[in-house]
XYZ file of C-alpha atoms in Angstrom:
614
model
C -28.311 4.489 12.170
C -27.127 7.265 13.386
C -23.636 8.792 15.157
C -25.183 8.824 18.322
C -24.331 4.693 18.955
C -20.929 5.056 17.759
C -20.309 8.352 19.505
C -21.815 7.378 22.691
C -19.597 4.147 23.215
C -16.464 6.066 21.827
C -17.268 8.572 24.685
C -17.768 6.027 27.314
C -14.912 3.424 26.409
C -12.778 6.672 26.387
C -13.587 8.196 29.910
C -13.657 4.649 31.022
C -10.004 4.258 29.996
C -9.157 7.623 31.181
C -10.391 6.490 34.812
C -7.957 3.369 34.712
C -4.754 5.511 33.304
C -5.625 7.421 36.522
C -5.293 4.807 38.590
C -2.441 3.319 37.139
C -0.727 6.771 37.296
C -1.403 7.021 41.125
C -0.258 3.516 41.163
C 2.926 4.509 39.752
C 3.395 7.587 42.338
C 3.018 5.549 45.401
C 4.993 2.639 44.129
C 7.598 5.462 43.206
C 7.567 6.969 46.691
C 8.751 3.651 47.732
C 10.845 3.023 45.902
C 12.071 6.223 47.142
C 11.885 5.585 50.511
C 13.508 2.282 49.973
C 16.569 3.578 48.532
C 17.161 6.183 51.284
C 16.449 3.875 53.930
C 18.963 1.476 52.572
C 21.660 4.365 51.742
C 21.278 5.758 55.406
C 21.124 2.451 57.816
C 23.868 1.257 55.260
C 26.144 3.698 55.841
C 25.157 4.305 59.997
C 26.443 0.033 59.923
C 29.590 0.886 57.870
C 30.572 4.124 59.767
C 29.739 2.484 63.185
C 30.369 -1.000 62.161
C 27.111 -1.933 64.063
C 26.192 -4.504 61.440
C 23.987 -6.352 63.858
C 21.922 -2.812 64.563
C 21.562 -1.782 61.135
C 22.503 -4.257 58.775
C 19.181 -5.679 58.905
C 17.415 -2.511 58.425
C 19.801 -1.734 55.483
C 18.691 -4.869 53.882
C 15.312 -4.489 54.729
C 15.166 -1.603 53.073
C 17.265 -2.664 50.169
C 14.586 -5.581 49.317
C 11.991 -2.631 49.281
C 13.672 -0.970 46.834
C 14.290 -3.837 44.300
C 10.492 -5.265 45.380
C 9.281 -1.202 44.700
C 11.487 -1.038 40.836
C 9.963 -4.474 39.950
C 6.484 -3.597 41.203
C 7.204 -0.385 38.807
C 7.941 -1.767 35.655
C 4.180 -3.146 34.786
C 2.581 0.267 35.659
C 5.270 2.087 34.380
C 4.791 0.125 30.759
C 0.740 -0.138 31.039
C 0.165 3.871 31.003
C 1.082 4.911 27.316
C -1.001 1.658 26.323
C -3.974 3.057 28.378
C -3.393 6.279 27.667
C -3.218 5.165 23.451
C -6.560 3.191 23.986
C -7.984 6.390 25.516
C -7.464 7.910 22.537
C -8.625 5.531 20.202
C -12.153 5.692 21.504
C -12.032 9.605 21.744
C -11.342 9.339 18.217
C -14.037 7.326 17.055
C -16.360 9.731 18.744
C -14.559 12.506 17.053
C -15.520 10.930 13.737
C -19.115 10.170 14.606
C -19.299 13.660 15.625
C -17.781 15.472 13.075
C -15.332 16.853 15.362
C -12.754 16.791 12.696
C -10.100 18.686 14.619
C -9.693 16.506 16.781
C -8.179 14.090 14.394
C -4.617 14.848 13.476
C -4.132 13.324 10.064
C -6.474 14.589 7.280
C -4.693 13.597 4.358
C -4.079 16.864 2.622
C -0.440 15.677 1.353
C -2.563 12.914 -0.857
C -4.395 15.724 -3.444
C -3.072 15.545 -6.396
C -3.523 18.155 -8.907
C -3.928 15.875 -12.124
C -6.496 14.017 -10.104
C -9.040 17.330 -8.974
C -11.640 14.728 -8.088
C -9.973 14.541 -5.242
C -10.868 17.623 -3.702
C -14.419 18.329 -5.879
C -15.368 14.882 -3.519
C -13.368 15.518 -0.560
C -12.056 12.409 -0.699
C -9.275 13.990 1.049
C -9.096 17.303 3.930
C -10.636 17.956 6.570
C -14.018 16.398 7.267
C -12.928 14.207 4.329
C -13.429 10.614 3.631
C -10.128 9.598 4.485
C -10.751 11.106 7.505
C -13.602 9.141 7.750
C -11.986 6.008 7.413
C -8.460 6.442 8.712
C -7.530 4.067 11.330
C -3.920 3.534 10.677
C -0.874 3.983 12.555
C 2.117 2.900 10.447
C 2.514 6.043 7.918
C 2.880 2.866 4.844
C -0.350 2.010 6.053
C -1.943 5.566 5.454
C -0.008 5.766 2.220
C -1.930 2.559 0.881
C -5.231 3.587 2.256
C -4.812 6.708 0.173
C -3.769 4.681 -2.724
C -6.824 2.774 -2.426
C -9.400 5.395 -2.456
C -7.559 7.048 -5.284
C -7.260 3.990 -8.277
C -9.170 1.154 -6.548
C -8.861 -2.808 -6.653
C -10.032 -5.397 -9.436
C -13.373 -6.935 -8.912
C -11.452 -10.167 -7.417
C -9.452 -7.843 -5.184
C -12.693 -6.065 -3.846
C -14.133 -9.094 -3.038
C -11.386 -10.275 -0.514
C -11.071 -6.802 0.918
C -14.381 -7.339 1.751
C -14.578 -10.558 3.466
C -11.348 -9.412 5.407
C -12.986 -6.280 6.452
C -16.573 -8.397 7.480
C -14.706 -10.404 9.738
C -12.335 -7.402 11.396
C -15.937 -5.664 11.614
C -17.327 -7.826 14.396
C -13.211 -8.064 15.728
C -14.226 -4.975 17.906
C -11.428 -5.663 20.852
C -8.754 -6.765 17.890
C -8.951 -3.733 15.947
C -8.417 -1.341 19.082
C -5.725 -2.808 20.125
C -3.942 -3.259 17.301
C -4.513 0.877 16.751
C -3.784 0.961 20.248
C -0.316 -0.578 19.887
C 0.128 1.238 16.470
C -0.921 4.600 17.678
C 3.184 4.065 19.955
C 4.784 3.798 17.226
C 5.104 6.961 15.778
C 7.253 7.008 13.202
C 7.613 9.650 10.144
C 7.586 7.807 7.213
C 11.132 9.172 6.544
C 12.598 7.312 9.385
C 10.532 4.039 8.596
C 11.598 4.047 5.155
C 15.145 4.657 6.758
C 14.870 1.817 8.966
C 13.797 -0.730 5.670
C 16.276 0.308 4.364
C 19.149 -0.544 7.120
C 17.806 -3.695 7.236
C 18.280 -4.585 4.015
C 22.040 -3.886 4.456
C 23.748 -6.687 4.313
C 27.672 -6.063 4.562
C 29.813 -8.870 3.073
C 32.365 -8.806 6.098
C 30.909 -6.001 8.662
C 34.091 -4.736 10.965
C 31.710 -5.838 14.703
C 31.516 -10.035 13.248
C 35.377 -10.043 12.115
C 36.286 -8.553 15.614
C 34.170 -10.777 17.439
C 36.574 -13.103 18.787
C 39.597 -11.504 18.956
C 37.163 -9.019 21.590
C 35.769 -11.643 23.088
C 39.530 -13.068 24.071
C 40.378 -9.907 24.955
C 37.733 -9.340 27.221
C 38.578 -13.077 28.499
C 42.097 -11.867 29.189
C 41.249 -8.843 31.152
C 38.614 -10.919 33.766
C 41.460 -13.590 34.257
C 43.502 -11.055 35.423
C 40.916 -9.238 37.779
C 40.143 -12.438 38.808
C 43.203 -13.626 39.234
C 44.301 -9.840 41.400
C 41.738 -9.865 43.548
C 40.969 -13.709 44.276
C 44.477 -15.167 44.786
C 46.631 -11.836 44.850
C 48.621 -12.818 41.910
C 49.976 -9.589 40.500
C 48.429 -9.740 36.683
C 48.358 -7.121 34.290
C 44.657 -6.580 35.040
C 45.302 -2.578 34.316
C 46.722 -2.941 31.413
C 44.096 -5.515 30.195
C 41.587 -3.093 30.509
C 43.662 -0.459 29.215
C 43.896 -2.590 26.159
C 40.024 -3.043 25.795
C 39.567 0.837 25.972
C 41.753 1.772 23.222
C 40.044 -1.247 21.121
C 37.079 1.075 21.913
C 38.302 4.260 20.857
C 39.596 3.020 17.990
C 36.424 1.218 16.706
C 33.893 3.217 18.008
C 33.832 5.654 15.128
C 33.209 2.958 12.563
C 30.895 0.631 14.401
C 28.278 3.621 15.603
C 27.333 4.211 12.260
C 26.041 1.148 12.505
C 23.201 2.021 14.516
C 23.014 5.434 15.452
C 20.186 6.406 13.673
C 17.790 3.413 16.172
C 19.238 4.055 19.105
C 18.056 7.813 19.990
C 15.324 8.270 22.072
C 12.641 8.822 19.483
C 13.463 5.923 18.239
C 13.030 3.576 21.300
C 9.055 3.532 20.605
C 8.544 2.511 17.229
C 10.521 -1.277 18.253
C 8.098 -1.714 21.179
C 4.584 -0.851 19.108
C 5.685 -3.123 16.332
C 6.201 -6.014 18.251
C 3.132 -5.292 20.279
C 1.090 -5.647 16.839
C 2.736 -8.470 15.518
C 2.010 -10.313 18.327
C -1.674 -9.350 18.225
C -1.687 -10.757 14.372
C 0.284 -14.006 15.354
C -2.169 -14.650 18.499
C -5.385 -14.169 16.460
C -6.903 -17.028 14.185
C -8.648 -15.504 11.354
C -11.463 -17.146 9.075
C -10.940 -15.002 5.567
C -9.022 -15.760 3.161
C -7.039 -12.655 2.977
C -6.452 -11.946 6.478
C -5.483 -16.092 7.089
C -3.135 -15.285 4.082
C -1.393 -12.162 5.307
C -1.273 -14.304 8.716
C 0.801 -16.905 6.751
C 3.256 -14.406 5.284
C 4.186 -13.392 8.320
C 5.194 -15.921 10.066
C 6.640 -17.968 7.325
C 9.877 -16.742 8.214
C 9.011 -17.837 11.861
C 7.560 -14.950 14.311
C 8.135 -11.399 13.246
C 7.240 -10.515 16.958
C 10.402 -12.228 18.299
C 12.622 -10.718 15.689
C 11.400 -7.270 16.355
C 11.955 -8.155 20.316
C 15.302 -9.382 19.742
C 16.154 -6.059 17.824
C 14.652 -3.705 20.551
C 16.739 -6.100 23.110
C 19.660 -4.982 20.747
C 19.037 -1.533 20.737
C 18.277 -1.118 24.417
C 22.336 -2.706 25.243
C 23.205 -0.266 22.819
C 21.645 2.338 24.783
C 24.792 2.478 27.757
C 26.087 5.265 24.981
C 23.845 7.936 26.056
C 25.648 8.023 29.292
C 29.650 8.430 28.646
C 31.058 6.950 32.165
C 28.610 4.330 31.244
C 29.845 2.788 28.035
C 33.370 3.617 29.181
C 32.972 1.272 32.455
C 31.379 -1.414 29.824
C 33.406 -1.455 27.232
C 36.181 -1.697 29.340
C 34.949 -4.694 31.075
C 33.053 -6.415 28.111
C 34.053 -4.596 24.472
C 30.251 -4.167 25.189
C 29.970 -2.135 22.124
C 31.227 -5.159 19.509
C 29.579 -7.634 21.046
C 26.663 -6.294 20.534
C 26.697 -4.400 17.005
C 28.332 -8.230 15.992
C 24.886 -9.356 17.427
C 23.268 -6.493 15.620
C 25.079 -7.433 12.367
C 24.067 -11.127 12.579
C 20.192 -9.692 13.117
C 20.373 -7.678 10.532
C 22.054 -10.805 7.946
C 19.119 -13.295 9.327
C 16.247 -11.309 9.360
C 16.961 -8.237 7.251
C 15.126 -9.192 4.308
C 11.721 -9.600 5.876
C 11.433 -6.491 7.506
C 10.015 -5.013 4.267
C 7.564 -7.675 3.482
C 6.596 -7.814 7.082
C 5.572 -4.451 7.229
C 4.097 -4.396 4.244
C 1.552 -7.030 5.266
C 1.235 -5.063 8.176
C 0.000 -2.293 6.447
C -2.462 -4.200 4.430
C -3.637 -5.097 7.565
C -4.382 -1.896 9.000
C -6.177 -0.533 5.941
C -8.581 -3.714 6.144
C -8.724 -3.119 10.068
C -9.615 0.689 8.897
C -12.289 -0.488 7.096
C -13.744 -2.863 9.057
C -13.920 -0.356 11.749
C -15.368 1.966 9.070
C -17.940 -0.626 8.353
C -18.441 -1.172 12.382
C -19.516 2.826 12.834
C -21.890 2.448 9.893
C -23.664 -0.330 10.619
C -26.417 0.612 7.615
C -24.280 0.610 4.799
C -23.933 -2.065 2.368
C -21.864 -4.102 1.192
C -21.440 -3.438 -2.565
C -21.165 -5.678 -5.744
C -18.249 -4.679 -7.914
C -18.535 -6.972 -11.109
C -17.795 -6.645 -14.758
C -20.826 -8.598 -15.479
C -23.000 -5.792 -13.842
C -25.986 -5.132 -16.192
C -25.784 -1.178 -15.182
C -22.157 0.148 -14.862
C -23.549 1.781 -11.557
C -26.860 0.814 -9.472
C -28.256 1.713 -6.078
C -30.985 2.131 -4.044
C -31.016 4.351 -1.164
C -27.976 6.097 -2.231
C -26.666 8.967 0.085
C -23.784 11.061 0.766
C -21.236 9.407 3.126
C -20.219 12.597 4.841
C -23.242 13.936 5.302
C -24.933 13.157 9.291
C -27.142 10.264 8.685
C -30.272 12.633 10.707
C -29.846 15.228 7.553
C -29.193 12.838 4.594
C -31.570 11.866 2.257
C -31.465 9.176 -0.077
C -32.097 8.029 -3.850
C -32.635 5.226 -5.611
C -30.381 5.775 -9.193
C -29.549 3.262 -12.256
C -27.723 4.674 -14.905
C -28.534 3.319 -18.614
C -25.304 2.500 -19.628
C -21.766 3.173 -21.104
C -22.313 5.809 -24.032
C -25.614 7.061 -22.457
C -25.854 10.489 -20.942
C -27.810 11.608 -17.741
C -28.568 15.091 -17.560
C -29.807 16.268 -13.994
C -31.780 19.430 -13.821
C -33.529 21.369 -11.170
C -32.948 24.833 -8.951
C -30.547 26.211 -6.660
C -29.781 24.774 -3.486
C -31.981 21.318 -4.679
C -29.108 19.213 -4.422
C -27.540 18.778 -7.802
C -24.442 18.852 -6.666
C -24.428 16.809 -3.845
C -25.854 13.988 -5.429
C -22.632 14.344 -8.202
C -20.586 14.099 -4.932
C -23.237 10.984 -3.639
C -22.724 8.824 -6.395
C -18.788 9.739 -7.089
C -18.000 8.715 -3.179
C -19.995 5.510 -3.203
C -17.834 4.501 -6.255
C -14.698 5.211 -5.016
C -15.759 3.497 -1.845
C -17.215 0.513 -3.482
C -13.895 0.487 -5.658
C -11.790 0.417 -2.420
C -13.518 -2.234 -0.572
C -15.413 -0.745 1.962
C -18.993 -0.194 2.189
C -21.473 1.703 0.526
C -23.865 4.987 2.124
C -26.586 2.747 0.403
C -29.018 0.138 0.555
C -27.271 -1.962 -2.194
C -24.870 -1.030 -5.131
C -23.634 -2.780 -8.219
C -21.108 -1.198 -10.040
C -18.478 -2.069 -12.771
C -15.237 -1.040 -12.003
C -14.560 2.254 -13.300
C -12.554 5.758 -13.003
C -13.489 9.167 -12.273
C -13.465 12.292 -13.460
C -15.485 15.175 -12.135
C -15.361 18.950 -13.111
C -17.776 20.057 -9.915
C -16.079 23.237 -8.246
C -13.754 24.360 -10.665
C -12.308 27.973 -9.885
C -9.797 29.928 -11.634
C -6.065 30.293 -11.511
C -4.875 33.960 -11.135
C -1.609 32.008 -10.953
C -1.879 30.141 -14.307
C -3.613 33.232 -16.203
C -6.732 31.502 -16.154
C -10.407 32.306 -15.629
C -12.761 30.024 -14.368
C -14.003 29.637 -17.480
C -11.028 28.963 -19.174
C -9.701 26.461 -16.076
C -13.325 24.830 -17.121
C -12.530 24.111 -20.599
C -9.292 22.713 -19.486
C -11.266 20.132 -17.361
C -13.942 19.508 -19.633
C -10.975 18.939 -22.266
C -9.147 16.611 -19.954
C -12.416 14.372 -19.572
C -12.870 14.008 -23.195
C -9.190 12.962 -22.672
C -9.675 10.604 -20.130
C -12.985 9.043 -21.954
C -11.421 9.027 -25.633
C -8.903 6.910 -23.840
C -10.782 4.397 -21.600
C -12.642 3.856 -25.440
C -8.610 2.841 -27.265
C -7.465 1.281 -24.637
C -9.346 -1.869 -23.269
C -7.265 -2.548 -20.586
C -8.161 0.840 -18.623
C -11.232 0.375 -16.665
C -14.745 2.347 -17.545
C -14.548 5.981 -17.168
C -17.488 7.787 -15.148
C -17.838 11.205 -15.274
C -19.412 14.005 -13.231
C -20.072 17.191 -14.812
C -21.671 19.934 -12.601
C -23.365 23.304 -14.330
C -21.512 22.739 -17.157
C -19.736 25.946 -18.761
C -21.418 28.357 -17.017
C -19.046 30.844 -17.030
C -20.297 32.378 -20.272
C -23.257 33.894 -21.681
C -26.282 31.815 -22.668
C -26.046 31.591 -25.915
C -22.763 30.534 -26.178
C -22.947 28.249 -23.228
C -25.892 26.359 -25.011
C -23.839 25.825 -28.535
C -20.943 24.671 -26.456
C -22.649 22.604 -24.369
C -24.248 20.392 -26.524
C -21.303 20.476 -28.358
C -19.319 18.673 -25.554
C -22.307 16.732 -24.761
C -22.731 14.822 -28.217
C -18.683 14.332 -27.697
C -19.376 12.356 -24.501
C -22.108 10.265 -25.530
C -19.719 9.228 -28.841
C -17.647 7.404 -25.553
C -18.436 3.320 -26.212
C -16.918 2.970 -22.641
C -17.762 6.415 -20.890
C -20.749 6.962 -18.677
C -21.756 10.085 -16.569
C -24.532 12.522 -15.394
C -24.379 16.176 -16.026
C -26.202 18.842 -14.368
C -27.453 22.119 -15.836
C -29.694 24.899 -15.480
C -30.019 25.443 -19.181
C -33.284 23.426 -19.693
C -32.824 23.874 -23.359
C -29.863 21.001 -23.401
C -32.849 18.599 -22.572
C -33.090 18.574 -26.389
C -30.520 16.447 -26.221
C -33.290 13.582 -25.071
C -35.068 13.774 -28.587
C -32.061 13.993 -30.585
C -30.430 10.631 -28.935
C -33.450 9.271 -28.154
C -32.584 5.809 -25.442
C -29.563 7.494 -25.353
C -30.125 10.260 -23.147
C -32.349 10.265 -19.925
C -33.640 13.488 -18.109
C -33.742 13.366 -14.058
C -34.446 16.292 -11.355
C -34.668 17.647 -7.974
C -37.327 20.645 -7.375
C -38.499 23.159 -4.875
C -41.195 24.650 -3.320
C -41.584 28.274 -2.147
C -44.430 29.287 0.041
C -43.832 32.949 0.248
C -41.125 33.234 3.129
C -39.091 29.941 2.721
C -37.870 27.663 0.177
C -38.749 24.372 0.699
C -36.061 20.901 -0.405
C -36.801 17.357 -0.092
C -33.777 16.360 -2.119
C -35.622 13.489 -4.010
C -34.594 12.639 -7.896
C -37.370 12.057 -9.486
C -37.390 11.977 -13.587
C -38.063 14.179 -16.084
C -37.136 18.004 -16.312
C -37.606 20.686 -13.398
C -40.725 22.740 -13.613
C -39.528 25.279 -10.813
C -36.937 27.926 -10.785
C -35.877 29.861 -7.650
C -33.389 32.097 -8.644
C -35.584 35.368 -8.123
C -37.601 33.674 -4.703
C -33.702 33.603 -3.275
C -32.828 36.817 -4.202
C -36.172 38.313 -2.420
C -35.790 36.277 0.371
C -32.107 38.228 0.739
C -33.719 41.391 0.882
C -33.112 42.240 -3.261
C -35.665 43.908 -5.072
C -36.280 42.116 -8.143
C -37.940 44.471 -10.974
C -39.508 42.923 -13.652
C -38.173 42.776 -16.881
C -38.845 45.805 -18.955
C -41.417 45.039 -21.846
């Protein structure tokens, strides 16, 4: 299939969300302009009855236009709340167009930070960049969430661990409305993973004897005290203290203020008011949906075990909302003179943070399982014609397709093979010309594995593979910073997959290793290349639990074949050059190449090419 179904709806579902937020945003104005218009008709008919005391004229158009107003702020408040949703749903769909399209830009997170340098994979795959897998794939709002994604595509799950992914993925597949929304809702939280990992770990405070609960009551007499003597002033003109009640309550204030606002400074700010709101939003997607899998009914259960996670998170955004009267200073004066507003509610804060503290970690972290599965399932949704893999110990090929292709390649330019590899100590060596795709199928089969080893589907028809790890020495360059030339940074990844092999073979508990070995040590002469070559060949295939292709232009290492003979199997892509163009159909077929098209590229580049003097 191609991008054209999944680009096409992305496009429409986006405009057609884009139309609504219109509406709703021209909603907002009018209902604003009366609101408006409420206000100052209630302000100027109220203060025409109070300066003429004509009560009877304009009293009722004071009130009339004082019900507007409250009618015009309620009306408000749904709009008002519906736009960033719309707006975030908008942009869901324009991203899943941008990923059918290859419109990379458009999609802000490419994953860069998750290289590593010990793992160079990485980057020879593009696993992650721009126009990378994990760009590919990423549907994932909380930044714990993108974090485990990237974990997953870097070291995999067991066999077992596969298969759940994948029957949690199946069923968020066909969950088209379910997974928008939930990246709908995630997409407002927005959150650095700095300040979520600050927010864990505030919850997990827990304070033995925190100032707010031990001056709880005494406040709340205090604040008992002061009303009584308002009350008792202005009701039965009793001459109470009611001044210096309130007096009382404001020093209380200035004295504890210091101490309790550390407390909760850090969710109270108005970046902060966002995250509270998207989190409970998804929760309450989760809790609201019956799932059939087995991993997505058991993430379900972890949640709510504790009861709902939605209605903690809504209690704690009700929190931090009454703690919001601080950003305006005549504000939490007035309350805290009246109520000791600030105690009451960090002691309510306090208790919140005792009761339900300890799950905010293990909430989110199921969460963010969540959302990876959701990413793949929505990967799996945009590419309808991949398969499902089998990832099994019991494989009788460590790695088996047919129809094999590269995943980032457009599916209207990719072209497929069919590929079994022979086993663990056997060697494939790929030959063939320039240009004929070598390369790319290196990157083909190393993406499919990592894919297949994550959970998601497979650019193939079918796949069976044993779980294994990789290690690829496809683009190597050199290191002017390290002193090294690109043939010496070659040796020293060449070395560290003899490494990585030698160990997988001492150490049974690390998986298979599969290596990926393009134009191997060609940064030397022939001669030399040849000798070394073989040399590091024979070294692999003395790996019990290695396995790996290798591609080469030296058509002398096919030797190899009659020197290990079921040991070693020869493959190839060719060419064909008419005279003005070359000529690719990208199919493996076996054996050695019988064309070369070194020369036909240079003349085709305008480069004389003399023959070589007898």
């Amino acid at each position: 299939m191609s991008a054209r179904g999944p680009a096409d709806y992305g496009r429409r579902q986006a405009a057609r969300y884009a139309r609504r937020l219109e509406r709703v945003r021209s909603r907002i104005g009018v209902v604003a302009a009366v609101r408006l218009g409420s206000f100052l008709v209630f302000a100027a008919f109220g203060f025409a009855a109070w300066q003429d005391d004509a009560w009877t004229t304009y009293g009722a158009l004071a009130a009339l236009g004082g019900l507007g107003f409250v009618i015009a702020a309620a009306l408000h408040r749904r709009p008002y709340a519906a736009a960033p949703r719309i707006e975030a749903l908008r942009a869901v769909h324009a991203r899943r167009a941008a990923r059918a399209t290859g419109a990379w830009g458009e999609l802000a997170d490419d994953g860069a930070r998750f290289l590593d340098a010990d793992a160079p994979h990485l980057a020879e795959l593009q696993v992650f960049g721009r126009g990378s897998l994990y760009q590919l794939i990423e549907r994932c709002a909380l930044p714990w969430s993108r974090a485990r994604l990237a974990a997953r595509l870097k070291s995999g799950l067991t066999p077992t661990e596969v298969s759940v992914a994948q029957e949690s993925a199946r069923e968020l597949s066909a969950a088209r409305a379910f997974r928008a929304r939930l990246e709908a809702e995630g997409r407002l939280v927005d959150i650095s993973a700095e300040r979520l990992d600050a927010f864990v770990a505030w919850a997990a405070q827990v304070e033995p004897a925190p100032l707010a609960r031990r001056l709880l009551w005494p406040a709340r007499a205090l604040v008992v005290v002061a009303w009584a003597c308002i009350v008792a002033s202005a009701a039965f003109g009793v001459d109470a203290p009611w001044k210096l009640a309130l007096g009382v309550n404001v020093v209380v204030f200035m004295v504890t203020t210091g101490r309790l606002s550390g407390t909760y400074l850090g969710l109270v700010d108005q970046e902060q008011a966002g995250p509270f709101i998207g989190l409970r939003r998804m929760f309450e997607r989760v809790e609201r949906r019956r799932f059939r899998a087995a991993g997505l009914v058991a993430i379900r259960a972890d949640l709510t075990r504790r009861g709902s996670p939605a209605r903690r998170i809504a209690r704690l955004e009700t929190l931090v909302e009454c703690l919001g009267v601080r950003a305006n200073p005549l504000s939490a004066l007035i309350a805290n003179a009246l109520l000791l507003w600030e105690v009451q509610v960090v002691a309510a804060l306090e208790a919140w943070r005792t009761e339900h503290g300890a799950a905010v970690r293990e909430d989110l972290e199921r969460l963010a399982e969540l959302e990876v599965l959701s990413s793949i399932g929505g990967f799996s949704a945009d590419h309808p014609d991949f398969a499902w893999p089998t990832v099994t110990e019991d494989a009788k090929s460590p790695l088996s397709g047919e129809g094999l292709g590269h995943p980032l390649i457009p599916a209207e330019r990719r072209r497929v093979n069919d590929f079994t590899h022979p086993g663990e100590g056997h060697l494939v060596l790929i030959t063939g010309s320039n240009m004929a795709g070598k390369s790319s199928f290196l990157r083909t089969l190393g993406l499919n594995a990592l894919l297949a080893g994550a959970g998601a589907p497979v650019c193939a028809r079918s796949l069976t593979l044993r779980p294994c790890a990789l290690s690829t020495s496809i683009q190597v360059t050199d290191a002017p910073e390290l002193g090294l030339s690109r043939f010496y940074a070659e040796v020293k990844r060449i070395r560290r997959i003899l490494d990585a092999c030698r160990s997988a073979a001492t150490t049974p508990a690390l998986p298979l290793r599969l290596f990926l070995i393009d134009e191997m040590l060609s940064g030397t002469n022939s001669r030399e290349r040849h000798v070394a070559s073989v040399s590091v060949a024979r070294q692999l295939l003395e790996q019990p639990r290695a396995f790996g292709l290798v591609t080469t232009h030296d058509l002398s290492l096919v030797a190899l074949e009659r020197d290990f003979p079921g040991r070693v199997e020869t493959w190839h892509f060719t060419d064909r050059f008419d005279g003005e163009a070359l000529h690719f159909d990208y199919t493996l077929r076996p054996g050695v190449a019988t064309t070369t098209n070194a020369l036909d590229v240079l003349r085709l580049e305008g480069i004389e090419v003399y023959d070589a003097p007898t």
